[in-house]
Short mmCIF file of C-alpha atoms and ligand atoms in Angstrom, two decimals:
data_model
loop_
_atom_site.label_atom_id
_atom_site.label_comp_id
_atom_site.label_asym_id
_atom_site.label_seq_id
_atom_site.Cartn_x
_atom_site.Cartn_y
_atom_site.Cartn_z
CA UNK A 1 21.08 0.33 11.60
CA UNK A 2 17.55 0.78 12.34
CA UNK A 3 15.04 -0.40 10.16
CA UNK A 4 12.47 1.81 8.46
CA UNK A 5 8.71 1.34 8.97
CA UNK A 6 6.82 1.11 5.31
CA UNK A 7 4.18 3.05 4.29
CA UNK A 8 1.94 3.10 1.31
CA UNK A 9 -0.86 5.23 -0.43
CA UNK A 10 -1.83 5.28 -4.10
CA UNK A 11 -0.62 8.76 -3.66
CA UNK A 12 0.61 11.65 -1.71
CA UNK A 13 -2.71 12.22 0.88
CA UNK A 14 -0.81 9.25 2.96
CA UNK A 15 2.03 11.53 3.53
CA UNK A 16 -0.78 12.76 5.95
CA UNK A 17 -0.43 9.91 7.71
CA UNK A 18 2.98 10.19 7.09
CA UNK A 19 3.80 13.00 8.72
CA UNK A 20 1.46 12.68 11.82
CA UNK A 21 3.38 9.15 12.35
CA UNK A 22 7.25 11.24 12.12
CA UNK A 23 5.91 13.97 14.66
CA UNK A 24 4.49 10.58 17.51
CA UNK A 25 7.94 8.82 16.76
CA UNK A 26 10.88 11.36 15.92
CA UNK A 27 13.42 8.55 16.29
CA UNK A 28 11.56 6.23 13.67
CA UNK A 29 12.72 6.01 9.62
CA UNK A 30 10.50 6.33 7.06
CA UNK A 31 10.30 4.87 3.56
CA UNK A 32 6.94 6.14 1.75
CA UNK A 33 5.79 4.35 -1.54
CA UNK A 34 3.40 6.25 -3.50
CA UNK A 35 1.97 5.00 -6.22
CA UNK A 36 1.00 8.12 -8.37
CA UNK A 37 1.31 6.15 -11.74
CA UNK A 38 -1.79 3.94 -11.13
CA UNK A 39 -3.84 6.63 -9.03
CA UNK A 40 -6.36 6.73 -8.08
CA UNK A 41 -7.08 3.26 -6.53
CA UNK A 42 -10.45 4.77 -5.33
CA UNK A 43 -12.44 3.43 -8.05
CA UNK A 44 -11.12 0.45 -9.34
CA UNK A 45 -12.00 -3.38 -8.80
CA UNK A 46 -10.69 -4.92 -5.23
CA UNK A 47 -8.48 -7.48 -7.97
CA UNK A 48 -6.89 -4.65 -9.15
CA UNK A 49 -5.86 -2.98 -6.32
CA UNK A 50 -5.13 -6.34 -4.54
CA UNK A 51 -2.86 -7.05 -7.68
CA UNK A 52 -1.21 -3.37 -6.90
CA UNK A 53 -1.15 -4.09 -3.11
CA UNK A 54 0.80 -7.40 -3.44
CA UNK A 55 3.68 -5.64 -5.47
CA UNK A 56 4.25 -2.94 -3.14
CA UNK A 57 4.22 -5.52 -0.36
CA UNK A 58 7.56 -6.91 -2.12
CA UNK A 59 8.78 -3.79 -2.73
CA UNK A 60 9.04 -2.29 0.59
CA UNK A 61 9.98 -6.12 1.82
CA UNK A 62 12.69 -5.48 -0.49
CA UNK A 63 13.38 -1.86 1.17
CA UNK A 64 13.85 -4.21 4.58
CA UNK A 65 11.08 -2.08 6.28
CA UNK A 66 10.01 -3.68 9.72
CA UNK A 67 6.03 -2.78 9.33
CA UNK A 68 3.60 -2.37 6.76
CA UNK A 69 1.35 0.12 7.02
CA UNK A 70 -1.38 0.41 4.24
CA UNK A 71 -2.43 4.01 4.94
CA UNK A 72 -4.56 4.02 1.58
CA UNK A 73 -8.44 2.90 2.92
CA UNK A 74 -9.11 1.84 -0.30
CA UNK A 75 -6.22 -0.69 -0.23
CA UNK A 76 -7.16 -1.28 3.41
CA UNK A 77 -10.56 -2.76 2.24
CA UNK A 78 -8.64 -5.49 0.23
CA UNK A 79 -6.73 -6.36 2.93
CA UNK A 80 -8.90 -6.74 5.96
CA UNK A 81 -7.51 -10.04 6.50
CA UNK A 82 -3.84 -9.83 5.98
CA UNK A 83 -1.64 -9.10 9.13
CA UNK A 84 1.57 -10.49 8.22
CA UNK A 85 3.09 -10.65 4.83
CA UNK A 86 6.73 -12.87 4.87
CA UNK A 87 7.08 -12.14 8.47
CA UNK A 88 6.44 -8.25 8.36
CA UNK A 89 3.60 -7.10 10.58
CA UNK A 90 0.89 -4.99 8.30
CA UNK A 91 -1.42 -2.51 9.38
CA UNK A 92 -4.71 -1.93 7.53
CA UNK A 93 -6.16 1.77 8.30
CA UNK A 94 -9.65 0.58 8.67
CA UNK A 95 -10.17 -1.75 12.05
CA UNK A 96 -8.47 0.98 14.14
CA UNK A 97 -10.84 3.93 12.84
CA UNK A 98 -13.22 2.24 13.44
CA UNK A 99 -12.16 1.40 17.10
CA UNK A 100 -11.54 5.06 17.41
CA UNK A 101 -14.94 6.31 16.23
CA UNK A 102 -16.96 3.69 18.29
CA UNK A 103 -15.02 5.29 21.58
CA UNK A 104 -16.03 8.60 20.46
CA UNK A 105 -19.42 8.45 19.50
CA UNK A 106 -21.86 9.27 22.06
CA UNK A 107 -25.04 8.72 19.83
CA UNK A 108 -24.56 5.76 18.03
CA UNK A 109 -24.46 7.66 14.52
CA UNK A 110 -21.50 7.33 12.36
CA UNK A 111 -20.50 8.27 8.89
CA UNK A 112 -17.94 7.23 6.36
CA UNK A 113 -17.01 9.75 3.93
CA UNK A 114 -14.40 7.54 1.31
CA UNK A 115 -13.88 6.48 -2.07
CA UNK A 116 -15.92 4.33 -4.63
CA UNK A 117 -13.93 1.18 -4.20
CA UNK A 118 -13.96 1.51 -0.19
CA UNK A 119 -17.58 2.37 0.53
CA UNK A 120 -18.61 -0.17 -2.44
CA UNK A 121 -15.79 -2.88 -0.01
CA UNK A 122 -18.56 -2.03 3.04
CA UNK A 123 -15.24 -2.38 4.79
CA UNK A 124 -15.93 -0.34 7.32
CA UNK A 125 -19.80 -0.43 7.87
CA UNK A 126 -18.84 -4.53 8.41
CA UNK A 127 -16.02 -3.42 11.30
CA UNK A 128 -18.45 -1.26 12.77
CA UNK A 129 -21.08 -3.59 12.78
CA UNK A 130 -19.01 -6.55 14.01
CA UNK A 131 -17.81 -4.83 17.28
CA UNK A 132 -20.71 -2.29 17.41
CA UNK A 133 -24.19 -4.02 15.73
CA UNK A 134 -26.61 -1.54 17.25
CA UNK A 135 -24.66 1.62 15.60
CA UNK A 136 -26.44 2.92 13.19
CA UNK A 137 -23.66 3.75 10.02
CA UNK A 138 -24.02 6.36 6.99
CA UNK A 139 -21.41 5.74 4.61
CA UNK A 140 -20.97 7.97 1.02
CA UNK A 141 -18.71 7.98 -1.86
CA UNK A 142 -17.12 11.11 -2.63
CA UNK A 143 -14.98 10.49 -5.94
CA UNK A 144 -14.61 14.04 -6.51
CA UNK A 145 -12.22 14.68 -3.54
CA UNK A 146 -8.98 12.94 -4.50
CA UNK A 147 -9.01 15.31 -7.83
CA UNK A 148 -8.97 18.19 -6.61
CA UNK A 149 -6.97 17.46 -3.37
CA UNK A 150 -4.44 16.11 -5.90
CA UNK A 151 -5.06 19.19 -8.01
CA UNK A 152 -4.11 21.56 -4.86
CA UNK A 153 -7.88 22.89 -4.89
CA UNK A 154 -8.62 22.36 -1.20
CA UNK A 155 -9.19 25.76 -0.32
CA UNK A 156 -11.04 26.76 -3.31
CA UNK A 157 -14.57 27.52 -3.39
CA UNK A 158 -15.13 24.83 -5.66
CA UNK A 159 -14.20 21.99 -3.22
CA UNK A 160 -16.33 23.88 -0.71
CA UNK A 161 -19.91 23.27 -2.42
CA UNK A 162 -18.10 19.81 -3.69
CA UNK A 163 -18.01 18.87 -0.17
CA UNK A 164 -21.26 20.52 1.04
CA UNK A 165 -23.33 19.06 -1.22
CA UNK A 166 -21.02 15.22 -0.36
CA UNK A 167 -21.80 15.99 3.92
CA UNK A 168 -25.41 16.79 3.70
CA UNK A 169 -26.49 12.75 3.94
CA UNK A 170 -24.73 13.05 7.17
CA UNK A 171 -25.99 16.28 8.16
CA UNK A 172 -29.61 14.76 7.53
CA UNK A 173 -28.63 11.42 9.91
CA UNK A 174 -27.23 13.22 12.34
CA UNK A 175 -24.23 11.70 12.75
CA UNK A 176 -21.87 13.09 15.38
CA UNK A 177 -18.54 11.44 14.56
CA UNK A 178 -17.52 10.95 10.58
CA UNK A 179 -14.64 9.07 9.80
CA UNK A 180 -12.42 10.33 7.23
CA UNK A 181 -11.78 7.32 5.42
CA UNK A 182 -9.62 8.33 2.75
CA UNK A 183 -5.95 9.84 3.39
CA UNK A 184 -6.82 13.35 1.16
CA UNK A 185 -9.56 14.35 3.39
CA UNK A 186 -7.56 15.51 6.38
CA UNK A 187 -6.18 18.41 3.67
CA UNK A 188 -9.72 19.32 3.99
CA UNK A 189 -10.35 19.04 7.82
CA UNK A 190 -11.12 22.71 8.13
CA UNK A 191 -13.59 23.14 5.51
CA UNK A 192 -15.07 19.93 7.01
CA UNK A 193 -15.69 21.13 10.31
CA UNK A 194 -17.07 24.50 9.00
CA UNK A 195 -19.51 23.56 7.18
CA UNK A 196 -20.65 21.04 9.68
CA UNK A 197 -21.00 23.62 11.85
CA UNK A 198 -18.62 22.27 14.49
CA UNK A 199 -20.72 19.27 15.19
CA UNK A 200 -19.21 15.84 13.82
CA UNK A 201 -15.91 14.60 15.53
CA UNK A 202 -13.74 13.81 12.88
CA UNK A 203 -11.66 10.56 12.53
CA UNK A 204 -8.21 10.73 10.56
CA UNK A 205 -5.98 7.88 9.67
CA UNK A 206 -2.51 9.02 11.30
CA UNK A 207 -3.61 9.51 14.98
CA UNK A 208 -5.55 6.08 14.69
CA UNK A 209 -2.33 4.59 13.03
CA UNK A 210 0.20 6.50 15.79
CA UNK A 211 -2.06 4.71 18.27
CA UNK A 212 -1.46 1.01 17.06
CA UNK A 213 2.12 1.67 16.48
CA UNK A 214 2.57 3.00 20.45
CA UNK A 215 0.90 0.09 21.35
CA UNK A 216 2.80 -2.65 19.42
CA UNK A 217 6.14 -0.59 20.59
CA UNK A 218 4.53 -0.87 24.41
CA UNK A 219 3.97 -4.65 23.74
CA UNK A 220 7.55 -4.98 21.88
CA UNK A 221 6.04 -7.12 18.60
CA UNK A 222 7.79 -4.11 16.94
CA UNK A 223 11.08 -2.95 17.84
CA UNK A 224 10.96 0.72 18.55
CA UNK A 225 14.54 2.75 16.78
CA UNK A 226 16.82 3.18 19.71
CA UNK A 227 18.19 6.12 18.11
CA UNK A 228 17.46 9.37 16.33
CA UNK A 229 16.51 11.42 14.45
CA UNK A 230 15.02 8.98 11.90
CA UNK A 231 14.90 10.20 8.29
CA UNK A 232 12.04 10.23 5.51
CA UNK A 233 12.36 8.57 1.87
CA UNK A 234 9.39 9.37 -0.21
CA UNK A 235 9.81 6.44 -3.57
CA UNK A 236 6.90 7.61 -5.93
CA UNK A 237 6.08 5.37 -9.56
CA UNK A 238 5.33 8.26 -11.35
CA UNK A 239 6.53 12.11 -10.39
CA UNK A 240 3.54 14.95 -11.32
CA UNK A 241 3.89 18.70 -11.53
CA UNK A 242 2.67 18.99 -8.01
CA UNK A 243 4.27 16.08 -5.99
CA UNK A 244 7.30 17.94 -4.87
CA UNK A 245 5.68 21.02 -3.92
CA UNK A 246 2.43 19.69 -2.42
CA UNK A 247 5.00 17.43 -0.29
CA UNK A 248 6.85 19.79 0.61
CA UNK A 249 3.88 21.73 2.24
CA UNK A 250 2.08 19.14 3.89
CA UNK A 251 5.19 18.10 5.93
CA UNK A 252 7.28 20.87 6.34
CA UNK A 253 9.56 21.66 8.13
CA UNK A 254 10.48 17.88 8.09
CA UNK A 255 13.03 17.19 5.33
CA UNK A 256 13.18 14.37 3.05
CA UNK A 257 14.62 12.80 0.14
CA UNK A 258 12.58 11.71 -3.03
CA UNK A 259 13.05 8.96 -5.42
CA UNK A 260 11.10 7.74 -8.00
CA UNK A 261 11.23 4.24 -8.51
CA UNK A 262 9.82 1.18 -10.40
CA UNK A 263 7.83 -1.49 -8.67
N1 DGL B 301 -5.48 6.87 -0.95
C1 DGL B 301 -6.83 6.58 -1.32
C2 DGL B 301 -7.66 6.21 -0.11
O1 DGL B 301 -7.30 6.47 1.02
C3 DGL B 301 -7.47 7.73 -2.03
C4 DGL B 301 -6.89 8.03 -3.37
C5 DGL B 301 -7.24 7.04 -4.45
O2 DGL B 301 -8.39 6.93 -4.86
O3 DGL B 301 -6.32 6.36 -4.87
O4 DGL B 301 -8.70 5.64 -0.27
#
């Protein structure tokens, strides 16, 4: 049987990544933790969410997966340095955006729009730096997201002047390529671009994540599924009003099952 390739968030914005992954690689199997009974991880200590990080590790080493992929940037900042946990390959969200925005940028400028616990990390300004040292990089917290993403609130007009008032810093620096480092913000891609006036090429997590994966499939350190169609499993620790239906709108029309689980 094929194996499954493991995917975590603190929540459901990874199914983002989730479901950008299942379009790239139809024949792959998914198993999805979500960890909705200690969200948000956005603003907690790195111990903490290292702590959290470690125990899903197990678990989905326990579901047999054949990858790790930490699609969560704030759990991406703890784990900069971890590739391999018990043999399993794992995949921070973080060194790969960054690869992707330094190949885009064509002044020099970049932002990082994320949560308090990975702009605090300076995860990503660090990446950027090491490959990158003369790119000037604006990164902001916006804690306010996640809520009402979570919430279902991304078209309201209260998210709007949320986010207006969170882009100005990189109106003001000009950036021309922001990263979205944080797996709700793609929900909010749209509004994004609007009121940036069509300016800033944006950065999300599952088409820098699809890249790695083609490439270790190309280089065979992971063994692509032979056959299809693969499936989706969606564990979550905790199940809100708004999981099921939320999920089932950011990846329809692909079906899957849902189980909620203890880690
Ligand atoms: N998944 C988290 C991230 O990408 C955002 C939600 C949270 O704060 O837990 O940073």
């Amino acid at each position: 049987m094929n194996q499954a390739i493991g995917i975590f968030d603190s929540g459901l914005g990874g199914l983002t990544v989730l479901k950008t992954l299942s379009k790239s690689f139809p024949n792959e199997s998914f198993c999805y933790l979500g960890d909705i009974a200690r969200l948000p991880y956005g603003n907690k200590s790195p111990e903490t969410i290292r702590k959290y990080g470690l125990q899903i590790f197990e678990y989905l080493k326990n579901q047999n997966v054949k990858a790790i992929i930490i699609a969560c940037n704030s759990a991406s900042s703890v784990f900069m340095e971890d590739h391999d946990y018990f043999g399993i390959p794992v995949f921070n969200v973080i060194t790969p955006g960054t690869q992707a925005a330094l190949s885009i940028t064509k002044n020099n400028r970049v932002g990082v729009l994320g949560t308090s616990a990975t702009i605090r990390s300076g995860a990503y300004t660090n990446c950027i730096k090491s490959f990158s040292p003369k790119t000037q990089v604006t990164a902001e917290a916006s804690p306010l997201l996640v809520p009402l993403v979570e919430e279902g609130w991304s078209k309201d007009e209260v998210t709007r002047l949320v986010l207006a008032k969170y882009l100005a810093p990189f109106k003001a620096a000009k950036v021309d390529t922001l990263i979205l480092g944080c797996t709700h913000y793609p929900v909010l891609k749209g509004v994004i671009k609007e009121l940036t006036d069509y300016k800033m090429e944006l950065i999300e997590s599952g088409e820098v994540l699809a890249n790695t994966l083609r490439n270790q499939f190309a280089d065979g350190k992971i063994q692509a599924a032979s056959i299809g169609p693969g499936s989706i499993h969606i564990h979550i620790t905790d199940l809100t009003d708004h999981f099921e239906k939320l999920a089932k709108e950011l990846l329809s029309p692909q079906e899957f099952t849902l189980t909620r689980v203890v880690i």
